[in-house]
Coordinates of C-alpha atoms in Angstrom, one line a residue:
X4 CA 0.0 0.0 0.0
X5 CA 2.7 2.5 1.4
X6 CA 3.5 5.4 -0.7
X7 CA 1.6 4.0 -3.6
X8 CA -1.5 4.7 -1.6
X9 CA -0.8 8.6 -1.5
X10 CA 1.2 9.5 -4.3
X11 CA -0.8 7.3 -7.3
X12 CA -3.6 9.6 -9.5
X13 CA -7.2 8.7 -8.3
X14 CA -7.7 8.2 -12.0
X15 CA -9.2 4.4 -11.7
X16 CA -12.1 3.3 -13.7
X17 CA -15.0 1.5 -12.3
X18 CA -16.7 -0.7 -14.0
X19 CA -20.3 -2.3 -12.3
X20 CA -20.2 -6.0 -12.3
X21 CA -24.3 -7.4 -11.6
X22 CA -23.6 -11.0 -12.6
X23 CA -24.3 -14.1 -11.2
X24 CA -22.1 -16.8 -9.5
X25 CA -21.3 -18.6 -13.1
X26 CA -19.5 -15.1 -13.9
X27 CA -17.2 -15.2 -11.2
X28 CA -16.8 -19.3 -11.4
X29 CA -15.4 -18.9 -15.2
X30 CA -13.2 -16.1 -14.3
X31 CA -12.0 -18.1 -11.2
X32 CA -11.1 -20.9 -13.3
X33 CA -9.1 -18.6 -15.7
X34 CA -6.7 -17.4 -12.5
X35 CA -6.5 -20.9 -11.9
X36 CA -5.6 -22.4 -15.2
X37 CA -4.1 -20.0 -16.9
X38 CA -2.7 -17.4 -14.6
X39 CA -2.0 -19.8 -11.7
X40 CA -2.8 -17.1 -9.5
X41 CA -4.9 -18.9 -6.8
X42 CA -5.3 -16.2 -4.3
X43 CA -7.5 -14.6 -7.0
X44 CA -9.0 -17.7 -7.8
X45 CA -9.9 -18.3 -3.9
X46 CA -11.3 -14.6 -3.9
X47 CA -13.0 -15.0 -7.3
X48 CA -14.5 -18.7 -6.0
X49 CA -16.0 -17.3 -2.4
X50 CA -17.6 -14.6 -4.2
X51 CA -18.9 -17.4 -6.6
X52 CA -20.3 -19.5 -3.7
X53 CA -21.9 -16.5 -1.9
X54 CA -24.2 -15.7 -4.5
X55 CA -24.9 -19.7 -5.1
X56 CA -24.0 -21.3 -1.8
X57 CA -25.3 -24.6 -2.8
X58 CA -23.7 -24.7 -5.3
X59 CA -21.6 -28.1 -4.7
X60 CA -19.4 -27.1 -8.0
X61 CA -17.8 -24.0 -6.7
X62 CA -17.7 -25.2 -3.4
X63 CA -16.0 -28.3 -4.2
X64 CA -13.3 -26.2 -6.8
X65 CA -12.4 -24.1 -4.1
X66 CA -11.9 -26.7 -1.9
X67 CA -9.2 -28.1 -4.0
X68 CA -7.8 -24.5 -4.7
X69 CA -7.0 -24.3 -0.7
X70 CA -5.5 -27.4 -0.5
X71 CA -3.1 -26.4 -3.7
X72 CA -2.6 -23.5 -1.3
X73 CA -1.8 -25.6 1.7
X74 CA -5.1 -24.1 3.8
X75 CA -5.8 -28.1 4.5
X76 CA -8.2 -27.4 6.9
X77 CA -10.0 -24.6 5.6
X78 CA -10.8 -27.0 2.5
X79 CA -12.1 -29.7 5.3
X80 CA -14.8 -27.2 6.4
X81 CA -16.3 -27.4 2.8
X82 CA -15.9 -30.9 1.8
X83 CA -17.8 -31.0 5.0
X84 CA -20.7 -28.5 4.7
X85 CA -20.5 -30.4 1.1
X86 CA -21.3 -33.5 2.4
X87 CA -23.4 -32.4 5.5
X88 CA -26.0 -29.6 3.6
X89 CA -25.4 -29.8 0.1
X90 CA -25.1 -32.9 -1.6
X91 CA -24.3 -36.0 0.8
X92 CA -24.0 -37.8 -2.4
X93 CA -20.6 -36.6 -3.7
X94 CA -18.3 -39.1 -2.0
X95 CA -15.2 -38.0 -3.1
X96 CA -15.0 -35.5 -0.6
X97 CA -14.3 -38.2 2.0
X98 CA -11.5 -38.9 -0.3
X99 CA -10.1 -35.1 -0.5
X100 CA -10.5 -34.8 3.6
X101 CA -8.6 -38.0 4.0
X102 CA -5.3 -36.6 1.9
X103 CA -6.2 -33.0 3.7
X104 CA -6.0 -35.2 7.1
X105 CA -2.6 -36.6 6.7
X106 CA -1.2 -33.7 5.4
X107 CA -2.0 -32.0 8.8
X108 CA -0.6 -35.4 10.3
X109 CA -4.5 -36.2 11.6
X110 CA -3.4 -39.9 10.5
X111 CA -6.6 -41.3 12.8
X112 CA -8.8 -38.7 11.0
X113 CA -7.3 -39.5 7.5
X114 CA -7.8 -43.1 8.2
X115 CA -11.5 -42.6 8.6
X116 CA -12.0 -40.3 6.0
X117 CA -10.4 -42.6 3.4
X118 CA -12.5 -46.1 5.0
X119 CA -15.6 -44.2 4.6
X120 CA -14.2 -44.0 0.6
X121 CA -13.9 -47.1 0.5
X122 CA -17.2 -48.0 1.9
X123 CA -19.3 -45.6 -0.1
X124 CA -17.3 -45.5 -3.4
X125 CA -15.9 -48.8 -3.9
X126 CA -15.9 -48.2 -8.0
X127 CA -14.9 -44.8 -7.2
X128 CA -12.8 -42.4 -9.2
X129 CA -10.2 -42.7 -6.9
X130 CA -10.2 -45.9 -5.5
X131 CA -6.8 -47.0 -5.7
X132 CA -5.6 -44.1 -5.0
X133 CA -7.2 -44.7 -1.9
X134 CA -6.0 -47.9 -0.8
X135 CA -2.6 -46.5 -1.7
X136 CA -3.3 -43.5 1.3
X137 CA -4.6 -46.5 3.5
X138 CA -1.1 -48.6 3.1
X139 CA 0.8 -44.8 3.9
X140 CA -1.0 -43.9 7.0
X141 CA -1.1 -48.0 8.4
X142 CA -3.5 -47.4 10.7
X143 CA -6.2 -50.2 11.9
X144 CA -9.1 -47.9 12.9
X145 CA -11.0 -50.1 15.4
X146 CA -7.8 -51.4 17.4
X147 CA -6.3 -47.4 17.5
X148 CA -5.4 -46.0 21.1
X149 CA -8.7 -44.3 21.7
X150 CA -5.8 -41.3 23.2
X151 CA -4.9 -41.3 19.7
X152 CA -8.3 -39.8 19.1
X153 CA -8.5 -37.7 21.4
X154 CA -5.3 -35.8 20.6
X155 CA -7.0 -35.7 16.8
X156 CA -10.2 -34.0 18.2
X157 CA -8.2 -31.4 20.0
X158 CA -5.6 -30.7 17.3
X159 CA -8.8 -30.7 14.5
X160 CA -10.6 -27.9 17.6
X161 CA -7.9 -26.2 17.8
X162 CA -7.0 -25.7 13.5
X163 CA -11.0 -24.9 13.6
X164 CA -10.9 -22.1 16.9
X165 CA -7.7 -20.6 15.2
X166 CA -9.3 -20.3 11.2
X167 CA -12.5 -19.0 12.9
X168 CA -9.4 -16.5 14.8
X169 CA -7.9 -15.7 11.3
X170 CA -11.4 -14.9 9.7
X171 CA -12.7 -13.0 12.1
X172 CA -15.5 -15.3 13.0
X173 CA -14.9 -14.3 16.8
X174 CA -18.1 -15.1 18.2
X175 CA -17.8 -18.8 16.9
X176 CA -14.0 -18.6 18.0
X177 CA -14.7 -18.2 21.3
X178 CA -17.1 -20.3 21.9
X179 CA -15.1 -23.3 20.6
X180 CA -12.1 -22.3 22.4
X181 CA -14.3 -22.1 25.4
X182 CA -15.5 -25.6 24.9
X183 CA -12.0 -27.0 24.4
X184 CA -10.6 -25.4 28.2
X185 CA -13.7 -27.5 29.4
X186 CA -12.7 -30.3 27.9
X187 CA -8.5 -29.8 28.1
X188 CA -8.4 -27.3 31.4
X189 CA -4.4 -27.5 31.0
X190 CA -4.1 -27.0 27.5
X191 CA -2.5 -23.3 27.3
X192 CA -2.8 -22.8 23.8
X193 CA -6.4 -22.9 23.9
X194 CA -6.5 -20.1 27.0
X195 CA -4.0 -18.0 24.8
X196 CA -6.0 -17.8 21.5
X197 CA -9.4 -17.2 23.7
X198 CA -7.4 -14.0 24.9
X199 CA -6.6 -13.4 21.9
X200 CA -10.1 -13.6 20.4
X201 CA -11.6 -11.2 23.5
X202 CA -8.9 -8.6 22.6
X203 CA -9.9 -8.7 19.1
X204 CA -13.5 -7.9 19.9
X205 CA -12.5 -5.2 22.2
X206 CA -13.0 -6.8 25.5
X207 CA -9.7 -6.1 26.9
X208 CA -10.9 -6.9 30.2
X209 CA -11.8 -10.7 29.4
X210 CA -8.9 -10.6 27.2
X211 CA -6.5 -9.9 30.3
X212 CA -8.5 -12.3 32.5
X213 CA -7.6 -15.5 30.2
X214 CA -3.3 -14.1 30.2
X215 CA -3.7 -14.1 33.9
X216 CA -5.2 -17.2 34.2
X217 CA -2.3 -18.7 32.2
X218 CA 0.3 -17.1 34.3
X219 CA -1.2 -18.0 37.1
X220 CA -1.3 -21.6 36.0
X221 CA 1.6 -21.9 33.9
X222 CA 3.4 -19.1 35.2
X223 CA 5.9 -18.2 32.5
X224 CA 4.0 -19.2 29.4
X225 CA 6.1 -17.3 26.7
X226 CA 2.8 -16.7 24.5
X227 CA 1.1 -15.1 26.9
X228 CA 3.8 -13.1 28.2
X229 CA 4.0 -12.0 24.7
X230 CA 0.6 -11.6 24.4
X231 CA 0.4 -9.5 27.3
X232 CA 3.1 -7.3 25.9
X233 CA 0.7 -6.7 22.6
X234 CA -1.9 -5.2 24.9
X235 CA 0.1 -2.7 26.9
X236 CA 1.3 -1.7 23.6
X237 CA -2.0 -1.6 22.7
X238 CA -3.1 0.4 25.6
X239 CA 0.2 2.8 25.5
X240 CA 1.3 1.9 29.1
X241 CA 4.6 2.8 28.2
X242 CA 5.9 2.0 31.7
X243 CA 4.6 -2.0 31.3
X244 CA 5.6 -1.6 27.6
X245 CA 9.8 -1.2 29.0
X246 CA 9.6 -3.7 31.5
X247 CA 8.0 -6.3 30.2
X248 CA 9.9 -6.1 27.0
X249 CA 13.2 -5.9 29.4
X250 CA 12.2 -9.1 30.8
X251 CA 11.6 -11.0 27.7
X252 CA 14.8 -9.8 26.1
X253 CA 16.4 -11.6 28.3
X254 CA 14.6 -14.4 27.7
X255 CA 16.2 -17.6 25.7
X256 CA 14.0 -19.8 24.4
X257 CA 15.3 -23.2 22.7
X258 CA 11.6 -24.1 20.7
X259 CA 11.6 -22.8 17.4
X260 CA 8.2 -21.7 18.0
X261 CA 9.3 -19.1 20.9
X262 CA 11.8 -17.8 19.2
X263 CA 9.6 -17.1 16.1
X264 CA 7.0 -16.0 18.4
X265 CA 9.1 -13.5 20.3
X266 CA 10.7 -12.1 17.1
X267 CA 7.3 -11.3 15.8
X268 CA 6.0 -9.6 19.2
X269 CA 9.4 -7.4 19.0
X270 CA 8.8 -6.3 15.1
X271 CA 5.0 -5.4 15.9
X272 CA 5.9 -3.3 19.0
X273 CA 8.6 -1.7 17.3
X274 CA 11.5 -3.5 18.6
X275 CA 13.1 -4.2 15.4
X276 CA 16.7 -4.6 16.8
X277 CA 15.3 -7.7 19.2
X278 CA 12.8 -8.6 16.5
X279 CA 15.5 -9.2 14.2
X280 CA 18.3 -10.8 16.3
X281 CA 15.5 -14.2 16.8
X282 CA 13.7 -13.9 13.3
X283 CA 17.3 -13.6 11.2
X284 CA 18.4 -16.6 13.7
X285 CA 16.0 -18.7 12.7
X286 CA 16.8 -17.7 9.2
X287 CA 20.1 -18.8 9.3
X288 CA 19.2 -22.3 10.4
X289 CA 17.1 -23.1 7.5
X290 CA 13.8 -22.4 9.0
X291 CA 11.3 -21.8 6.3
X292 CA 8.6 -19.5 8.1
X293 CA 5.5 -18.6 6.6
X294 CA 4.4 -14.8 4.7
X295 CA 3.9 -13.8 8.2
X296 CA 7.5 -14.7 9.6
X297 CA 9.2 -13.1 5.9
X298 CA 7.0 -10.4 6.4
X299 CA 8.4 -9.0 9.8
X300 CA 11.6 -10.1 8.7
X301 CA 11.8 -8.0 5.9
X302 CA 10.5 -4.5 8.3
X303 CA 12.8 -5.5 11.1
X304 CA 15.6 -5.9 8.2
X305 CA 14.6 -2.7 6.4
X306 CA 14.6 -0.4 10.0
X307 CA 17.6 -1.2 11.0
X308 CA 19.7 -0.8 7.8
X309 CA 20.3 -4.1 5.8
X310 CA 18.5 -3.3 2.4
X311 CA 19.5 -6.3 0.6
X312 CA 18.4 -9.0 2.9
X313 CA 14.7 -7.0 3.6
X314 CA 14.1 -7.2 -0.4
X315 CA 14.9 -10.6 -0.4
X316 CA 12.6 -11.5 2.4
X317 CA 10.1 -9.4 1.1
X318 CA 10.3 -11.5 -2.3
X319 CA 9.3 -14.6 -0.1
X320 CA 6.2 -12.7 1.6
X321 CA 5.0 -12.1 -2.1
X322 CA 5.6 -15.5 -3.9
X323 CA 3.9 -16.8 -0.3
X324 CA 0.6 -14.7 -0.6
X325 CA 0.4 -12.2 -3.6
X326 CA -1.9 -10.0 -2.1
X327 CA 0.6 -8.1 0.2
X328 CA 2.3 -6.4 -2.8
X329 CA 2.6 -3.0 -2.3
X330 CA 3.0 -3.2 1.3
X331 CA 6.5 -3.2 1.2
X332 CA 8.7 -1.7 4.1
X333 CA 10.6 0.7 1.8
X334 CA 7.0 2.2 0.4
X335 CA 5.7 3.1 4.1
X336 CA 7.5 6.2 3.8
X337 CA 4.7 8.3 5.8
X338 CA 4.1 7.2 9.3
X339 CA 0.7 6.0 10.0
X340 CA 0.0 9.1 12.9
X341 CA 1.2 11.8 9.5
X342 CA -1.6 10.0 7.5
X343 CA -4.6 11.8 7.2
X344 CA -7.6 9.9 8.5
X345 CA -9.0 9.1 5.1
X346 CA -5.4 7.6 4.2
X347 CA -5.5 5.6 7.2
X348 CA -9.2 4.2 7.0
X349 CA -8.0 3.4 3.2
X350 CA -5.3 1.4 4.2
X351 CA -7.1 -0.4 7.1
X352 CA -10.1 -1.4 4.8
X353 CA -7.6 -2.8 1.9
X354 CA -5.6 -4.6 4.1
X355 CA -8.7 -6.7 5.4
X356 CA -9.7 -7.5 1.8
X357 CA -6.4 -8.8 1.0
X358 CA -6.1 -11.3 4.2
X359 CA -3.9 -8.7 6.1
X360 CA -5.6 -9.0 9.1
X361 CA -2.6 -9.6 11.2
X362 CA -1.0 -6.6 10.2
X363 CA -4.3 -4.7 10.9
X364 CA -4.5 -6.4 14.8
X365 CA -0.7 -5.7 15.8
X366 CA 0.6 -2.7 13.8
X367 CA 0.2 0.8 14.9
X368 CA -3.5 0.8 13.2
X369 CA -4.5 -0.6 16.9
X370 CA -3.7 2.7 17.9
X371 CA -6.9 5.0 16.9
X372 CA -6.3 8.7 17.0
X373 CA -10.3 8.8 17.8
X374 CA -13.6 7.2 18.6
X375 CA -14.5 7.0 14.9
X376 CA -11.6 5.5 13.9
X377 CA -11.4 3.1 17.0
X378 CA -14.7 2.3 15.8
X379 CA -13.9 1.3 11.9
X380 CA -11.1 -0.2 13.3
X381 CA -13.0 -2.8 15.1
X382 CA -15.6 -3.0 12.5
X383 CA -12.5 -4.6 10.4
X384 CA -12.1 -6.9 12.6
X385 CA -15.6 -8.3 13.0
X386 CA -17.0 -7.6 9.4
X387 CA -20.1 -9.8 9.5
X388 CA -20.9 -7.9 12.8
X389 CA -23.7 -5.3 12.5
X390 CA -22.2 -1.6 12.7
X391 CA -23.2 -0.4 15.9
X392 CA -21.9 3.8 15.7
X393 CA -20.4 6.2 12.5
X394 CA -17.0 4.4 12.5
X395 CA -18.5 0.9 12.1
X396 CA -21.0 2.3 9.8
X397 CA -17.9 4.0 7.8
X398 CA -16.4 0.5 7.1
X399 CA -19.6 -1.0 6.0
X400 CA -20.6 0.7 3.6
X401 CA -17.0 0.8 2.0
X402 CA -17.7 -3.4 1.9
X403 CA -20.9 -2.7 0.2
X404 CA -19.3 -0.4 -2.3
X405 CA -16.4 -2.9 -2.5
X406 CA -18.6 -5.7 -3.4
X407 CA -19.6 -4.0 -6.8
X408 CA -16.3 -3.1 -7.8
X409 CA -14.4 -5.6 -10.2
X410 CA -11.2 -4.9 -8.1
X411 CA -10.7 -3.0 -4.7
X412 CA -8.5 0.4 -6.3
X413 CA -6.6 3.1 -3.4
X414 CA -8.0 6.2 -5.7
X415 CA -11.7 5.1 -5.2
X416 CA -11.4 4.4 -1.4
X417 CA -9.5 7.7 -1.1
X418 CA -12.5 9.4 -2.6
X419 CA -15.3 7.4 -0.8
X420 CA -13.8 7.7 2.4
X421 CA -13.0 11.8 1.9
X422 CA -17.2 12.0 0.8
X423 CA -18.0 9.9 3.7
X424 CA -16.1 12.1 6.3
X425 CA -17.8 14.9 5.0
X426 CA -20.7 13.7 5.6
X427 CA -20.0 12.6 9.2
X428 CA -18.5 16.3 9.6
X429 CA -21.9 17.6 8.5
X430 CA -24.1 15.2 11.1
X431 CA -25.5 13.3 8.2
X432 CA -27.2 10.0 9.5
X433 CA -24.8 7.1 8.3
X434 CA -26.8 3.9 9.3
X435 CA -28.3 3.6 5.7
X436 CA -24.8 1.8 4.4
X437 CA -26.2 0.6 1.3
X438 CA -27.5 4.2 0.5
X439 CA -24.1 5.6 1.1
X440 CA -22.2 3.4 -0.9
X441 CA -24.5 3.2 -4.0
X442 CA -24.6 6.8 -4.5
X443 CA -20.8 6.9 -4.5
X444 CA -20.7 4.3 -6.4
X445 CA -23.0 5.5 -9.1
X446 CA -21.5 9.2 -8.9
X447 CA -17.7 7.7 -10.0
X448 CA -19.2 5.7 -12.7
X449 CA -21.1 9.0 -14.0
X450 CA -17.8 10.8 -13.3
X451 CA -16.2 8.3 -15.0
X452 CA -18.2 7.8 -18.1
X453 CA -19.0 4.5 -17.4
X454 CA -22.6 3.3 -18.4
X455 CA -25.1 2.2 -15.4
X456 CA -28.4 3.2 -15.1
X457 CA -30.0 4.7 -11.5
X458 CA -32.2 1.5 -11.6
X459 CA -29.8 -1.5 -12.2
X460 CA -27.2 0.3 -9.4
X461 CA -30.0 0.4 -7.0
X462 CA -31.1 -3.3 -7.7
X463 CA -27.6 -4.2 -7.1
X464 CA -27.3 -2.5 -3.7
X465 CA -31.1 -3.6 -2.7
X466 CA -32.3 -0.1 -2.3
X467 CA -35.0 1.9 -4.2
X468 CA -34.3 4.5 -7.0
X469 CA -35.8 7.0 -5.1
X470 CA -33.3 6.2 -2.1
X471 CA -30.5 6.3 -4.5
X472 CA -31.4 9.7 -5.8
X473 CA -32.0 11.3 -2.5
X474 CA -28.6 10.6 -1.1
X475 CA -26.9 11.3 -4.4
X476 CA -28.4 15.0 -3.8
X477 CA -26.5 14.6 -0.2
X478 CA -23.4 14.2 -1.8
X479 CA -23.6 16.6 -4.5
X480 CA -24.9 19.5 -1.1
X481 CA -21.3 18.3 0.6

């Protein structure tokens, strides 16, 4: 995003896009075929399956588009809703979970998955491909160590609880992680990601309750203490800020995990000298991190001076998940606090459309300069939530506007959040999101001298002509 975000001519077109879930399947499969881009073909497939969501088809598709991207158990949760709501019939989904299974090393899980193949399918497609994954994972089912199983369910819990996490499905998040503590009251991980899931709903309180709990039970739990340091970051307690990071810079750790996780909670609170002495550590010994681990590599690398080594890791975080580019740490040449707040909210809302949600949590965007923006802020996080106050209200109808536009562009964002503002500034009521946003919408086409009709952009935002017209006046009085 960076300094492409503020120096590029608004000068985009945009183009209205009314077409059905076939549209976006056959454009999907074009990214996937031909372009072998499959974060657009993921994007382009969800949007597919929201307009048809029984569709078993694009469903299925993307299902084997995350598993090409290595999101194993993301694809389980749709071979499942597959199976369980939409068509119980196609049985090579217990085929796809079973591979899916043993590539997370759920061998019991796999085992069961690929037996049920076998059962239901025995002239299947993929039948001896089948009893080939049976002979790999050499597991009896029936005479398993039922513990086997049980460490299954809580690893499978625990990969649900943390993609809910990831996709901001919070409410479901927490009430799975709550139901694993019940069933595994010493299994810290669990406590951890439940903290983190109340601190990402903006109940700091409950969020601090769960770190305590840790410490007080596993007193020195390295996640939590890291945890802990995110929220007095968070919560500019500069004083808990010093010590605490004092504490765990002298801190050790042998697992590869800690030292990954400390590096990370150094880059995000600004710590880039101690961020980078772990993260290029773990470098050198041939760890092979995720976009997330390149990713603060590459800032910590960039801050403090060594140029060549940030590009290269930055080259990782892009051929790892394309969507980042133009995020670069050379490009954030304006601080987020000199951003005005239009420039901010722009580069909060992309970054949650391009699975940056991390970035959004930890980095200096948790840091609102106000109410309205604490407000959007947290409406990013929780999108599905209803927008309760302008702020939340602010980022809504920019999803609404973003869901007509062929491609999410920094010039129109710029512009719809500058009208928007105005419109707060001038105690306009903001609740009517899909008002908002189809009137902007309709007013950059017009600007633009692209073709759409009053009647065909209110159809597509579900609001009346006379609705549309009446706020487009709004605009035009600002």
């Amino acid at each position: 995003m960076g300094k492409q975000l503020f120096d590029r001519q608004q000068k985009a077109q945009v183009v209205p896009f009314f077409q059905n879930g076939s549209y976006y399947y056959r454009r999907a499969m074009k990214a996937y075929r031909m372009e072998r881009n499959l974060e657009r073909a993921s994007k382009l497939l969800k949007r597919a399956a929201a307009l048809e969501p029984d569709n078993p088809i694009f469903l299925s598709q993307l299902a084997m588009i995350y598993t090409e991207m290595g999101n194993y158990q993301e694809s389980n949760e749709i071979l499942s809703v597959i199976l369980e709501r939409v068509d119980p019939d196609m049985t090579d989904c217990h085929y796809f979970m079973a591979n899916n299974y043993a590539h997370l090393g759920l061998f019991h899980q796999a085992h069961k998955c690929a037996a049920a193949y076998s059962e239901k399918a025995p002239d299947g497609d993929f039948i001896e491909d089948n009893e080939e994954l049976l002979e790999l994972l050499m597991i009896e089912g029936e005479d398993e160590d039922p513990s086997f199983g049980d460490s299954d369910e809580l690893i499978i819990k625990q990969e649900t609880a943390r993609s809910l996490l990831e996709n901001g499905k919070l409410d479901e998040a927490i009430a799975l992680l709550h139901e694993i503590i019940e069933e595994f009251p010493e299994f810290w991980s669990a406590y951890n990601n439940l903290s983190l899931a109340y601190f990402y709903s903006g109940d700091v309180e409950k969020a601090k309750h769960y770190l305590e709990l840790v410490l007080e039970l596993n007193e020195g739990n390295l996640h939590a203490l890291c945890n802990l340091l995110v929220f007095y970051y968070y919560e500019r307690r500069d004083a808990q800020v010093k010590k605490l990071t004092d504490q765990l810079s002298s801190v050790h750790p042998i697992m590869i995990e800690h030292r990954y996780k400390l590096g990370a909670t150094f880059a995000l609170t600004g710590k880039y000298d101690l961020a980078f002495k772990w993260l290029r550590s773990l470098q050198r010994q041939g760890f092979e991190g995720d976009d997330t681990f390149y990713y603060w590599l590459a800032y910590s690398a960039w801050n403090l001076g060594h140029e060549d080594l940030a590009r290269t890791a930055w080259n990782r975080v892009v051929q790892e998940n394309p969507s980042k580019a133009g995020s670069e740490p050379w490009l954030q040449t304006k601080p987020l606090k000199a951003m005005t707040l239009k420039e901010r909210m722009t580069l909060i809302y992309l970054a949650s459309q391009s699975n940056q949600l991390e970035e959004i949590r930890h980095h200096h965007a948790l840091r609102p300069q106000s109410e309205l923006e604490k407000e959007f802020l947290k409406q990013s996080l929780l999108p599905g939530a209803k927008p309760d106050g302008a702020g939340a209200c602010l980022f809504t109808a920019a999803a609404a506007l973003g869901e007509n536009l062929d491609c999410a562009d920094e010039g129109v964002f710029l512009s719809f959040f500058e009208v928007m503002l105005k419109a707060h500034s001038a105690k306009h009521d903001l609740r009517n999101t899909s008002a908002w946003a189809a009137s902007v919408f309709y007013m950059i086409n017009e600007k633009n001298g692209t073709r759409v009709t009053k009647a065909e952009t209110a159809r597509a935002f579900g609001i009346s002509a006379a609705t549309l017209t009446k706020y487009e006046k709004l605009i035009k009085s600002l």
